[in-house]
Short mmCIF file of C-alpha atoms in Angstrom, two decimals:
data_model
loop_
_atom_site.label_atom_id
_atom_site.label_comp_id
_atom_site.label_asym_id
_atom_site.label_seq_id
_atom_site.Cartn_x
_atom_site.Cartn_y
_atom_site.Cartn_z
CA UNK A 1 10.66 134.83 31.52
CA UNK A 2 7.93 137.45 32.00
CA UNK A 3 5.99 138.40 35.11
CA UNK A 4 2.49 139.78 35.39
CA UNK A 5 1.76 142.21 38.15
CA UNK A 6 -1.55 142.45 40.05
CA UNK A 7 -2.91 145.31 42.11
CA UNK A 8 -2.41 144.94 45.83
CA UNK A 9 -6.12 145.26 46.57
CA UNK A 10 -7.02 142.20 44.43
CA UNK A 11 -6.48 138.56 45.47
CA UNK A 12 -4.19 136.33 43.51
CA UNK A 13 -6.01 134.10 40.95
CA UNK A 14 -6.57 130.54 41.97
CA UNK A 15 -4.32 127.97 40.32
CA UNK A 16 -5.56 124.96 38.39
CA UNK A 17 -7.28 122.37 40.46
CA UNK A 18 -5.26 119.31 41.22
CA UNK A 19 -6.69 116.14 39.69
CA UNK A 20 -8.19 113.97 42.31
CA UNK A 21 -7.98 110.22 42.33
CA UNK A 22 -10.84 108.54 40.44
CA UNK A 23 -13.64 107.41 42.68
CA UNK A 24 -14.64 103.84 42.08
CA UNK A 25 -17.58 102.16 43.61
CA UNK A 26 -15.72 98.84 43.72
CA UNK A 27 -12.03 99.66 44.02
CA UNK A 28 -11.02 96.06 44.37
CA UNK A 29 -13.14 94.64 41.50
CA UNK A 30 -11.31 91.75 39.82
CA UNK A 31 -10.36 92.19 36.15
CA UNK A 32 -12.53 89.23 35.08
CA UNK A 33 -15.66 90.74 36.65
CA UNK A 34 -14.89 94.14 35.14
CA UNK A 35 -14.55 92.59 31.67
CA UNK A 36 -17.80 90.69 32.16
CA UNK A 37 -19.61 93.86 33.22
CA UNK A 38 -18.27 95.69 30.18
CA UNK A 39 -19.41 92.90 27.86
CA UNK A 40 -22.87 92.85 29.44
CA UNK A 41 -23.12 96.62 29.04
CA UNK A 42 -22.26 96.40 25.36
CA UNK A 43 -24.77 93.62 24.92
CA UNK A 44 -27.53 95.61 26.61
CA UNK A 45 -26.72 98.73 24.58
CA UNK A 46 -26.89 97.20 21.11
CA UNK A 47 -27.13 93.44 21.15
CA UNK A 48 -30.88 92.93 20.81
CA UNK A 49 -31.40 95.85 18.44
CA UNK A 50 -28.52 94.65 16.32
CA UNK A 51 -30.04 91.18 16.02
CA UNK A 52 -33.45 92.63 15.10
CA UNK A 53 -31.83 94.87 12.49
CA UNK A 54 -30.03 91.92 10.93
CA UNK A 55 -33.19 89.80 10.84
CA UNK A 56 -35.25 92.65 9.40
CA UNK A 57 -32.71 93.36 6.66
CA UNK A 58 -33.29 89.81 5.36
CA UNK A 59 -36.99 89.29 6.11
CA UNK A 60 -38.28 92.55 4.60
CA UNK A 61 -36.82 92.09 1.07
CA UNK A 62 -37.83 88.42 1.17
CA UNK A 63 -41.41 89.44 1.97
CA UNK A 64 -41.51 92.07 -0.81
CA UNK A 65 -40.31 89.66 -3.51
CA UNK A 66 -42.59 86.93 -2.17
CA UNK A 67 -45.55 89.32 -2.39
CA UNK A 68 -44.80 90.05 -6.06
CA UNK A 69 -44.43 86.38 -6.95
CA UNK A 70 -47.62 85.40 -5.15
CA UNK A 71 -49.46 87.85 -7.39
CA UNK A 72 -48.09 85.86 -10.34
CA UNK A 73 -49.24 82.72 -8.56
CA UNK A 74 -52.85 83.93 -8.51
CA UNK A 75 -52.72 84.42 -12.27
CA UNK A 76 -51.38 80.90 -12.76
CA UNK A 77 -53.92 79.44 -10.35
CA UNK A 78 -56.98 80.99 -12.00
CA UNK A 79 -55.63 80.20 -15.47
CA UNK A 80 -56.29 76.55 -14.58
CA UNK A 81 -60.01 77.46 -14.63
CA UNK A 82 -59.59 79.50 -17.83
CA UNK A 83 -60.12 82.94 -16.27
CA UNK A 84 -58.00 85.77 -14.89
CA UNK A 85 -57.99 86.97 -11.24
CA UNK A 86 -59.76 90.14 -12.38
CA UNK A 87 -62.61 88.08 -13.87
CA UNK A 88 -62.98 86.46 -10.45
CA UNK A 89 -63.42 89.89 -8.86
CA UNK A 90 -59.93 90.13 -7.41
CA UNK A 91 -58.77 93.74 -7.59
CA UNK A 92 -55.60 95.10 -5.97
CA UNK A 93 -57.20 95.58 -2.54
CA UNK A 94 -58.58 92.02 -2.48
CA UNK A 95 -55.22 90.63 -3.62
CA UNK A 96 -53.42 92.62 -0.94
CA UNK A 97 -55.67 91.23 1.78
CA UNK A 98 -55.34 87.66 0.55
CA UNK A 99 -51.57 87.90 0.19
CA UNK A 100 -51.28 89.25 3.71
CA UNK A 101 -53.24 86.25 4.88
CA UNK A 102 -50.49 84.10 3.37
CA UNK A 103 -47.51 86.18 4.48
CA UNK A 104 -48.59 86.29 8.12
CA UNK A 105 -48.55 82.49 8.61
CA UNK A 106 -45.22 82.34 6.78
CA UNK A 107 -43.89 85.02 9.13
CA UNK A 108 -45.05 83.03 12.15
CA UNK A 109 -43.44 79.86 10.80
CA UNK A 110 -40.21 81.73 10.00
CA UNK A 111 -40.10 83.34 13.45
CA UNK A 112 -40.65 80.00 15.19
CA UNK A 113 -37.96 78.39 13.01
CA UNK A 114 -35.45 81.13 13.82
CA UNK A 115 -36.28 80.85 17.52
CA UNK A 116 -35.79 77.09 17.42
CA UNK A 117 -32.49 77.51 15.56
CA UNK A 118 -31.25 80.05 18.10
CA UNK A 119 -32.26 77.76 20.95
CA UNK A 120 -30.44 74.79 19.42
CA UNK A 121 -27.37 76.95 18.87
CA UNK A 122 -27.44 78.15 22.47
CA UNK A 123 -27.80 74.60 23.75
CA UNK A 124 -24.98 73.38 21.52
CA UNK A 125 -22.75 76.20 22.73
CA UNK A 126 -23.59 75.30 26.32
CA UNK A 127 -22.82 71.62 25.79
CA UNK A 128 -19.50 72.37 24.08
CA UNK A 129 -18.61 74.95 26.78
CA UNK A 130 -18.41 77.83 24.35
CA UNK A 131 -16.51 76.00 21.62
CA UNK A 132 -19.41 76.20 19.14
CA UNK A 133 -19.79 79.94 19.72
CA UNK A 134 -16.10 80.55 19.17
CA UNK A 135 -16.20 78.58 15.93
CA UNK A 136 -19.22 80.59 14.77
CA UNK A 137 -17.53 83.90 15.55
CA UNK A 138 -14.35 82.73 13.81
CA UNK A 139 -16.34 81.88 10.68
CA UNK A 140 -18.06 85.28 10.74
CA UNK A 141 -14.67 87.01 10.78
CA UNK A 142 -13.63 85.22 7.55
CA UNK A 143 -15.23 87.29 4.75
CA UNK A 144 -14.49 84.69 2.08
CA UNK A 145 -16.32 81.99 4.03
CA UNK A 146 -19.35 84.23 4.60
CA UNK A 147 -19.37 85.23 0.93
CA UNK A 148 -19.16 81.57 -0.11
CA UNK A 149 -22.10 80.56 2.10
CA UNK A 150 -24.20 83.49 0.85
CA UNK A 151 -23.33 82.71 -2.78
CA UNK A 152 -24.32 79.05 -2.43
CA UNK A 153 -27.58 80.10 -0.75
CA UNK A 154 -28.30 82.53 -3.59
CA UNK A 155 -27.62 79.75 -6.09
CA UNK A 156 -29.97 77.37 -4.31
CA UNK A 157 -32.70 80.01 -4.60
CA UNK A 158 -32.64 79.34 -8.34
CA UNK A 159 -34.03 75.88 -7.59
CA UNK A 160 -37.46 77.44 -7.13
CA UNK A 161 -37.36 78.95 -10.60
CA UNK A 162 -36.00 75.73 -12.15
CA UNK A 163 -38.75 73.75 -10.42
CA UNK A 164 -41.30 76.15 -11.88
CA UNK A 165 -39.89 75.72 -15.40
CA UNK A 166 -39.50 71.94 -15.14
CA UNK A 167 -43.03 71.59 -13.76
CA UNK A 168 -44.38 73.40 -16.83
CA UNK A 169 -42.38 70.96 -18.96
CA UNK A 170 -43.68 68.07 -16.81
CA UNK A 171 -40.15 66.96 -15.96
CA UNK A 172 -38.62 66.39 -12.50
CA UNK A 173 -35.68 68.36 -11.16
CA UNK A 174 -32.66 66.05 -10.84
CA UNK A 175 -29.40 66.12 -8.93
CA UNK A 176 -27.64 67.63 -11.95
CA UNK A 177 -29.76 70.78 -11.65
CA UNK A 178 -28.89 71.06 -7.96
CA UNK A 179 -25.16 70.89 -8.74
CA UNK A 180 -25.71 73.43 -11.53
CA UNK A 181 -27.35 76.05 -9.29
CA UNK A 182 -24.66 75.62 -6.62
CA UNK A 183 -21.92 76.20 -9.21
CA UNK A 184 -23.92 79.10 -10.64
CA UNK A 185 -24.11 80.77 -7.25
CA UNK A 186 -20.42 80.14 -6.57
CA UNK A 187 -19.22 81.52 -9.90
CA UNK A 188 -21.63 84.46 -10.06
CA UNK A 189 -21.84 85.78 -6.51
CA UNK A 190 -18.88 84.75 -4.35
CA UNK A 191 -16.59 87.56 -5.60
CA UNK A 192 -19.29 90.33 -5.55
CA UNK A 193 -20.36 89.28 -2.05
CA UNK A 194 -16.72 89.31 -0.92
CA UNK A 195 -16.32 92.85 -2.25
CA UNK A 196 -19.51 93.91 -0.47
CA UNK A 197 -18.09 92.63 2.83
CA UNK A 198 -15.43 95.37 2.85
CA UNK A 199 -17.74 98.09 4.14
CA UNK A 200 -20.71 98.17 6.48
CA UNK A 201 -23.05 99.49 3.78
CA UNK A 202 -21.92 96.67 1.50
CA UNK A 203 -22.65 94.08 4.19
CA UNK A 204 -26.15 95.53 4.59
CA UNK A 205 -26.62 95.36 0.81
CA UNK A 206 -25.56 91.73 0.77
CA UNK A 207 -28.21 90.90 3.37
CA UNK A 208 -30.85 92.60 1.23
CA UNK A 209 -29.77 90.61 -1.83
CA UNK A 210 -29.79 87.32 0.08
CA UNK A 211 -33.28 88.10 1.41
CA UNK A 212 -34.50 88.93 -2.10
CA UNK A 213 -33.09 85.68 -3.50
CA UNK A 214 -34.76 83.76 -0.68
CA UNK A 215 -38.12 85.37 -1.46
CA UNK A 216 -37.76 84.53 -5.16
CA UNK A 217 -36.97 80.87 -4.47
CA UNK A 218 -39.80 80.40 -1.97
CA UNK A 219 -42.20 82.37 -4.19
CA UNK A 220 -41.74 80.11 -7.20
CA UNK A 221 -42.21 77.03 -5.04
CA UNK A 222 -45.47 78.49 -3.74
CA UNK A 223 -46.63 79.20 -7.29
CA UNK A 224 -46.15 75.52 -8.12
CA UNK A 225 -48.17 74.48 -5.08
CA UNK A 226 -50.92 76.96 -5.95
CA UNK A 227 -51.22 75.50 -9.45
CA UNK A 228 -51.26 71.95 -8.07
CA UNK A 229 -53.96 73.02 -5.60
CA UNK A 230 -56.11 74.46 -8.40
CA UNK A 231 -55.75 71.25 -10.39
CA UNK A 232 -56.79 69.30 -7.30
CA UNK A 233 -59.89 71.50 -7.00
CA UNK A 234 -60.74 70.68 -10.60
CA UNK A 235 -60.50 66.97 -9.86
CA UNK A 236 -61.88 66.64 -6.34
CA UNK A 237 -63.90 69.84 -5.84
CA UNK A 238 -62.04 70.62 -2.60
CA UNK A 239 -59.37 73.23 -1.81
CA UNK A 240 -56.29 72.33 0.19
CA UNK A 241 -54.84 74.17 3.19
CA UNK A 242 -52.63 76.46 1.09
CA UNK A 243 -55.54 77.69 -1.02
CA UNK A 244 -57.57 78.24 2.13
CA UNK A 245 -54.79 80.40 3.56
CA UNK A 246 -54.75 82.36 0.29
CA UNK A 247 -58.46 83.08 0.66
CA UNK A 248 -59.54 80.94 -2.28
CA UNK A 249 -63.34 80.78 -2.45
CA UNK A 250 -64.39 77.19 -1.87
CA UNK A 251 -68.01 78.33 -2.09
CA UNK A 252 -70.81 76.36 -3.72
CA UNK A 253 -74.42 77.16 -4.55
CA UNK A 254 -77.43 76.10 -6.58
CA UNK A 255 -78.68 78.51 -9.23
CA UNK A 256 -82.05 79.93 -10.17
CA UNK A 257 -83.03 82.44 -12.81
CA UNK A 258 -84.80 85.72 -12.05
CA UNK A 259 -88.20 83.98 -12.21
CA UNK A 260 -87.20 81.37 -9.62
CA UNK A 261 -86.68 78.47 -12.05
CA UNK A 262 -83.97 76.03 -10.98
CA UNK A 263 -81.06 75.90 -13.39
CA UNK A 264 -78.76 73.03 -14.36
CA UNK A 265 -81.01 70.41 -12.74
CA UNK A 266 -80.21 71.81 -9.29
CA UNK A 267 -76.56 70.74 -9.46
CA UNK A 268 -74.00 72.44 -7.25
CA UNK A 269 -71.80 75.07 -8.87
CA UNK A 270 -68.57 76.47 -7.46
CA UNK A 271 -68.58 80.28 -7.31
CA UNK A 272 -65.15 81.54 -8.38
CA UNK A 273 -66.03 85.22 -8.08
CA UNK A 274 -67.97 88.19 -9.44
CA UNK A 275 -66.78 90.92 -11.78
CA UNK A 276 -68.59 93.66 -13.73
CA UNK A 277 -72.07 92.29 -13.10
CA UNK A 278 -71.23 88.68 -13.91
CA UNK A 279 -70.58 85.55 -11.87
CA UNK A 280 -67.79 83.10 -12.71
CA UNK A 281 -68.80 79.49 -11.96
CA UNK A 282 -67.05 76.15 -12.15
CA UNK A 283 -69.23 73.18 -13.05
CA UNK A 284 -67.66 70.25 -11.17
CA UNK A 285 -69.80 67.66 -12.94
CA UNK A 286 -68.87 68.83 -16.43
CA UNK A 287 -65.46 70.23 -15.43
CA UNK A 288 -66.01 73.50 -17.22
CA UNK A 289 -65.99 77.21 -16.32
CA UNK A 290 -68.73 79.61 -17.42
CA UNK A 291 -70.04 83.09 -16.64
CA UNK A 292 -73.60 84.33 -16.05
CA UNK A 293 -75.04 87.79 -15.48
CA UNK A 294 -75.65 88.41 -11.81
CA UNK A 295 -78.92 90.28 -12.50
CA UNK A 296 -80.53 87.15 -13.98
CA UNK A 297 -78.98 84.65 -11.55
CA UNK A 298 -80.04 83.88 -7.99
CA UNK A 299 -77.78 81.91 -5.64
CA UNK A 300 -79.53 79.53 -3.25
CA UNK A 301 -78.31 77.00 -0.68
CA UNK A 302 -74.89 78.64 -0.47
CA UNK A 303 -72.23 76.55 1.30
CA UNK A 304 -68.60 77.10 2.24
CA UNK A 305 -66.19 74.16 2.24
CA UNK A 306 -68.90 71.51 1.80
CA UNK A 307 -68.16 68.04 3.06
CA UNK A 308 -67.66 65.41 0.38
CA UNK A 309 -68.14 61.71 0.59
CA UNK A 310 -65.02 59.61 0.51
CA UNK A 311 -63.64 59.15 -2.99
CA UNK A 312 -65.68 61.98 -4.52
CA UNK A 313 -64.31 63.30 -7.83
CA UNK A 314 -65.54 65.79 -10.38
CA UNK A 315 -66.44 64.93 -13.98
CA UNK A 316 -69.34 62.53 -13.43
CA UNK A 317 -71.29 63.89 -16.43
CA UNK A 318 -68.16 63.88 -18.55
CA UNK A 319 -67.69 60.18 -17.82
CA UNK A 320 -71.33 59.46 -18.71
CA UNK A 321 -71.00 61.30 -22.01
CA UNK A 322 -67.88 59.27 -22.85
CA UNK A 323 -69.55 56.01 -21.92
CA UNK A 324 -72.67 56.91 -23.87
CA UNK A 325 -70.57 57.90 -26.89
#
């Protein structure tokens, strides 16, 4: 043992402070209340942000893939009239604006659906006195179950693509195709999704993949509806609600030449768009698409979404030509 000497004119150094008893604001707080307070603190610290992060990790990739497929949908829609979107005056900026007009209503519908689902889940958990919540948390802790659900969902996303293909072949999608896509998702994705569940970055990647698959499935279904809407315009001369949300021009006008002479017997023509100094028109009476130079064409009596009499259909002159022939 060693000793350290100090000069007599200096005071002895102070020893280490004795630990004092912890001060608690509520020394007699029951354990149950303390656990509840801890849980509420954890929920306030990261609960809401965690939910928003999980929703965003699925919605953002779904929106990106849906945007790309809707661009394909515009090509298919205008091909019904025999032109391209560019020939209708739709450049990238116009397409971006129109696609946003479609994505925003879909976002609102998705948000309201998620809110309704959360509300139903909360009510069910309240009715079952927490039993439903415990079952949900138990399922989340089983990585194989989560991977299986995600794989089946990814497989069902293929239904949109199959519907697109079968619609082109003019054949309906049957129950056999539904069983096929479920088995495809199970065999192709259940093991990769289970491996992704091992780490946090893998779980985030799985959410991105599921969101992308969802956007692909919904996108192909929207393409089918866009084509059906264009065909309906050809037949009835009226655009449906989906085409209106996409910004489709349901605009009609009568035409005159540069000298003021009325063209085509004053019949109404549907203006599909303008590109490189030329208008693209659809003749509802003859069911044909044509282009005219904008310098030699004057639009008069322009109307948006004109009202039609009940039972109106296009092709009146086509029917007369057939009857006369």
